[in-house]
Amino acid sequence: MRCSAARGLPLAPAPILTTSIARRSPDRQGKVRDIHDFGDQLLLVATDRLSAFDYVLGSGIPDKGKVLTQISAFWFNLTRPIAANHVVTTDPAQFPAEAREASELLAGRSMLVRRTEPLAIECVARGYLSGSAWKDYLSSGEVCGIRLPPGLRESERLPEPIFTPATKAQSGHDINISEAEAAALVGEDVVARARALTLRRAAIVPMRGAATDAART
C-alpha cells in the first residue's frame, strides 16, 4: 500500500481509465464501461472514468467502477424473481479463460452477461419530481404525457410511481417520450409489459426501505 510521505496516510489507488484483457483492447467503449466480446457472452467492465454532461473527463475516481458494479449487481439479483436478466456471474473465477488472467483487475468491477437484443427505449419509474421530469412539469404540467396535480414542488414525492419512457440515445441525452410514442417504436404489447415490469420493480424500493426501518427499531 502506498503512503503519503507527508503524513504517512495510505494513498488511494490510481483510477482505472481503460482495460485490456490478454493485451486485447475493449471491443466497444461507453462513457464509463468497457465491453469485451466473448461471442454469446459479453464482459462489462465498469472503469473509474468520470462522465459529466455527456463528456468524459480526463481524470477518474478510484474504485468508482466497483461501486457502480456492486449497486447494479445488488438490484439485478433482488429483482430477478420479477423478470430474468442478462447477468451470468460477477465472479472472475467463472469468466472465460482469457478474462480469468485479469482477475485482479476485474474483481468487483465487472460482470459477465448474456448477449441480448436491447429494448429500443429506456424504462424509467419515477417516484419523485426531479431532473428532466421537473422541467417538463414546469412547462406543461405533464411528464411523458401524464398529467400531474398542480402545485407540486421540485423533488416532491409523487402520489404514486409513474412510468416515464425515454429514447435510448446513442450519444447525448435520452429524451422523455409518452407511452404512445414508445409504442410506436417497440409496439403496444411490449410497452404494456415493460410498464408493468418497471412499476413492479419500483415497488420493491419502498418495501425494502420499510423493512430496513423495521429492522432498526
Coordinates of C-alpha atoms in Angstrom, one line a residue:
M1 CA 0.0 0.0 0.0
R2 CA 1.3 3.4 -0.9
C3 CA 1.6 6.0 1.8
S4 CA 1.8 9.8 1.8
A5 CA 5.3 10.9 2.6
A6 CA 3.9 14.0 4.4
R7 CA 1.5 12.3 6.8
G8 CA 2.1 8.5 6.4
L9 CA -1.5 8.1 5.3
P10 CA -2.4 5.5 2.7
L11 CA -3.0 6.9 -0.8
A12 CA -6.0 6.0 -2.9
P13 CA -5.2 3.6 -5.8
A14 CA -4.8 5.0 -9.2
P15 CA -8.1 5.2 -11.1
I16 CA -8.7 2.6 -13.8
L17 CA -9.5 4.5 -17.0
T18 CA -9.3 1.7 -19.6
T19 CA -9.0 -2.0 -19.5
S20 CA -7.3 -4.7 -21.6
I21 CA -7.6 -8.4 -21.4
A22 CA -4.8 -10.7 -22.7
R23 CA -3.4 -7.5 -24.3
R24 CA -6.7 -7.0 -26.2
S25 CA -8.4 -3.7 -26.1
P26 CA -12.1 -3.4 -25.4
D27 CA -14.3 -4.2 -28.4
R28 CA -16.5 -1.3 -27.5
Q29 CA -16.4 1.6 -25.0
G30 CA -19.2 3.6 -23.4
K31 CA -18.7 6.7 -21.3
V32 CA -17.8 4.6 -18.3
R33 CA -17.9 0.9 -19.3
D34 CA -15.6 -1.2 -21.4
I35 CA -17.2 -4.1 -23.3
H36 CA -15.2 -7.2 -24.2
D37 CA -16.8 -9.6 -26.7
F38 CA -16.8 -13.3 -26.0
G39 CA -19.3 -14.5 -28.6
D40 CA -22.6 -15.3 -27.0
Q41 CA -21.4 -13.5 -23.8
L42 CA -20.1 -10.0 -23.1
L43 CA -17.9 -8.9 -20.3
L44 CA -18.9 -5.5 -19.0
V45 CA -16.2 -3.7 -17.1
A46 CA -17.0 -0.5 -15.2
T47 CA -13.9 1.7 -15.3
D48 CA -13.3 4.7 -13.0
R49 CA -13.9 7.2 -15.8
L50 CA -15.9 10.2 -14.9
S51 CA -18.7 11.4 -17.2
A52 CA -20.5 14.7 -16.8
F53 CA -22.9 16.4 -19.2
D54 CA -22.1 13.8 -21.9
Y55 CA -18.3 14.5 -21.6
V56 CA -15.7 12.0 -20.3
L57 CA -13.3 13.9 -18.1
G58 CA -9.6 13.3 -18.2
S59 CA -9.4 12.2 -14.5
G60 CA -11.2 9.4 -12.8
I61 CA -12.4 8.5 -9.3
P62 CA -10.6 5.5 -7.8
D63 CA -12.9 2.4 -7.4
K64 CA -15.9 4.3 -8.8
G65 CA -16.4 1.3 -11.2
K66 CA -16.5 -1.1 -8.3
V67 CA -19.2 0.9 -6.6
L68 CA -21.3 1.1 -9.8
T69 CA -21.0 -2.7 -10.4
Q70 CA -21.9 -3.6 -6.9
I71 CA -25.0 -1.4 -7.0
S72 CA -26.0 -2.9 -10.3
A73 CA -25.4 -6.5 -9.1
F74 CA -27.5 -5.9 -6.0
W75 CA -30.5 -4.7 -7.9
F76 CA -30.2 -7.3 -10.7
N77 CA -30.2 -10.0 -8.0
L78 CA -33.0 -8.5 -6.0
T79 CA -35.3 -8.1 -9.0
R80 CA -34.5 -11.4 -10.7
P81 CA -37.8 -13.1 -9.3
I82 CA -39.8 -10.4 -11.2
A83 CA -38.0 -10.7 -14.5
A84 CA -35.0 -12.7 -15.7
N85 CA -32.0 -10.6 -16.6
H86 CA -28.8 -10.9 -18.6
V87 CA -26.3 -11.4 -15.7
V88 CA -24.4 -14.7 -15.7
T89 CA -21.9 -14.0 -12.9
T90 CA -19.8 -11.4 -11.3
D91 CA -17.2 -13.9 -10.1
P92 CA -14.0 -13.6 -12.2
A93 CA -13.2 -17.3 -11.4
Q94 CA -16.2 -18.1 -13.7
F95 CA -15.2 -15.8 -16.5
P96 CA -13.8 -17.1 -19.8
A97 CA -10.1 -18.2 -19.6
E98 CA -8.7 -15.1 -21.1
A99 CA -10.5 -12.9 -18.6
R100 CA -9.6 -15.0 -15.7
E101 CA -6.0 -14.0 -16.3
A102 CA -7.0 -10.4 -15.4
S103 CA -9.0 -11.4 -12.3
E104 CA -7.2 -8.9 -10.0
L105 CA -8.2 -6.0 -12.4
L106 CA -11.7 -7.3 -12.9
A107 CA -12.7 -8.3 -9.4
G108 CA -15.6 -6.2 -8.1
R109 CA -16.0 -4.0 -11.3
S110 CA -17.1 -6.5 -13.9
M111 CA -20.0 -8.8 -14.8
L112 CA -20.3 -11.5 -17.4
V113 CA -23.7 -11.2 -19.2
R114 CA -25.6 -13.0 -22.0
R115 CA -25.7 -11.2 -25.3
T116 CA -29.2 -9.9 -25.8
E117 CA -31.1 -7.6 -28.1
P118 CA -31.7 -4.3 -26.1
L119 CA -35.1 -2.7 -26.0
A120 CA -35.1 0.5 -28.0
I121 CA -36.5 2.5 -25.1
E122 CA -35.4 3.4 -21.6
C123 CA -37.9 2.2 -19.0
V124 CA -37.9 4.7 -16.1
A125 CA -40.1 4.6 -13.0
R126 CA -40.3 7.9 -11.2
G127 CA -41.4 8.3 -7.6
Y128 CA -40.2 11.9 -7.3
L129 CA -40.5 15.0 -9.4
S130 CA -36.8 15.7 -10.2
G131 CA -34.4 16.3 -13.1
S132 CA -35.9 16.4 -16.6
A133 CA -39.3 15.5 -15.2
W134 CA -39.4 18.7 -13.2
K135 CA -38.5 20.7 -16.3
D136 CA -41.3 19.1 -18.2
Y137 CA -43.8 19.6 -15.4
L138 CA -42.9 23.3 -15.2
S139 CA -43.5 23.8 -18.9
S140 CA -46.6 21.7 -19.4
G141 CA -47.9 20.2 -16.1
E142 CA -47.2 16.8 -17.6
V143 CA -44.4 14.2 -17.6
C144 CA -44.3 11.9 -20.6
G145 CA -47.9 12.7 -21.3
I146 CA -49.1 12.0 -17.8
R147 CA -51.0 14.9 -16.2
L148 CA -49.8 15.6 -12.7
P149 CA -51.5 17.5 -9.9
P150 CA -50.9 21.3 -9.9
G151 CA -48.7 22.9 -7.3
L152 CA -46.0 20.2 -6.9
R153 CA -42.6 21.2 -5.8
E154 CA -39.2 20.2 -7.1
S155 CA -38.2 16.7 -5.9
E156 CA -41.6 16.3 -4.2
R157 CA -42.8 12.7 -3.8
L158 CA -45.4 11.8 -6.4
P159 CA -48.8 10.4 -5.3
E160 CA -47.7 7.1 -6.9
P161 CA -44.8 6.0 -9.1
I162 CA -45.2 6.7 -12.8
F163 CA -43.8 5.0 -15.9
T164 CA -41.9 7.5 -18.0
P165 CA -40.2 6.0 -21.0
A166 CA -37.4 7.7 -22.9
T167 CA -35.4 7.3 -26.1
K168 CA -32.2 5.3 -25.9
A169 CA -29.8 7.8 -27.4
Q170 CA -26.5 6.6 -28.8
S171 CA -25.0 9.9 -27.9
G172 CA -26.2 12.9 -26.0
H173 CA -29.1 12.9 -23.6
D174 CA -32.1 10.5 -23.7
I175 CA -35.4 12.3 -24.5
N176 CA -38.6 11.7 -22.5
I177 CA -41.4 10.4 -24.6
S178 CA -45.0 9.4 -24.0
E179 CA -46.2 5.8 -23.8
A180 CA -47.9 6.3 -27.3
E181 CA -44.5 7.4 -28.7
A182 CA -42.8 4.4 -27.1
A183 CA -45.4 2.1 -28.6
A184 CA -44.7 3.5 -32.0
L185 CA -41.1 2.4 -31.5
V186 CA -41.5 -1.1 -30.0
G187 CA -45.2 -1.9 -30.1
E188 CA -48.1 -1.6 -27.7
D189 CA -47.8 -5.1 -26.2
V190 CA -44.1 -4.6 -25.5
V191 CA -44.7 -1.2 -23.8
A192 CA -47.5 -2.6 -21.7
R193 CA -45.3 -5.4 -20.4
A194 CA -42.3 -3.0 -19.9
R195 CA -44.6 -0.7 -17.9
A196 CA -45.9 -3.5 -15.7
L197 CA -42.4 -4.9 -15.0
T198 CA -40.9 -1.4 -14.4
L199 CA -43.5 -0.5 -11.8
R200 CA -43.3 -3.9 -10.1
R201 CA -39.6 -3.4 -9.7
A202 CA -40.1 0.1 -8.5
A203 CA -42.4 -1.2 -5.8
I204 CA -39.6 -3.1 -4.2
V205 CA -37.7 0.1 -3.2
P206 CA -40.2 1.4 -0.6
M207 CA -40.9 -2.1 0.6
R208 CA -37.2 -2.7 1.2
G209 CA -36.9 0.7 2.9
A210 CA -39.8 -0.1 5.2
A211 CA -38.3 -3.5 6.1
T212 CA -34.9 -1.9 6.8
D213 CA -36.6 0.7 9.1
A214 CA -38.5 -2.0 10.9
A215 CA -35.2 -4.0 11.5
R216 CA -33.7 -0.9 13.1
T217 CA -36.4 -0.4 15.6

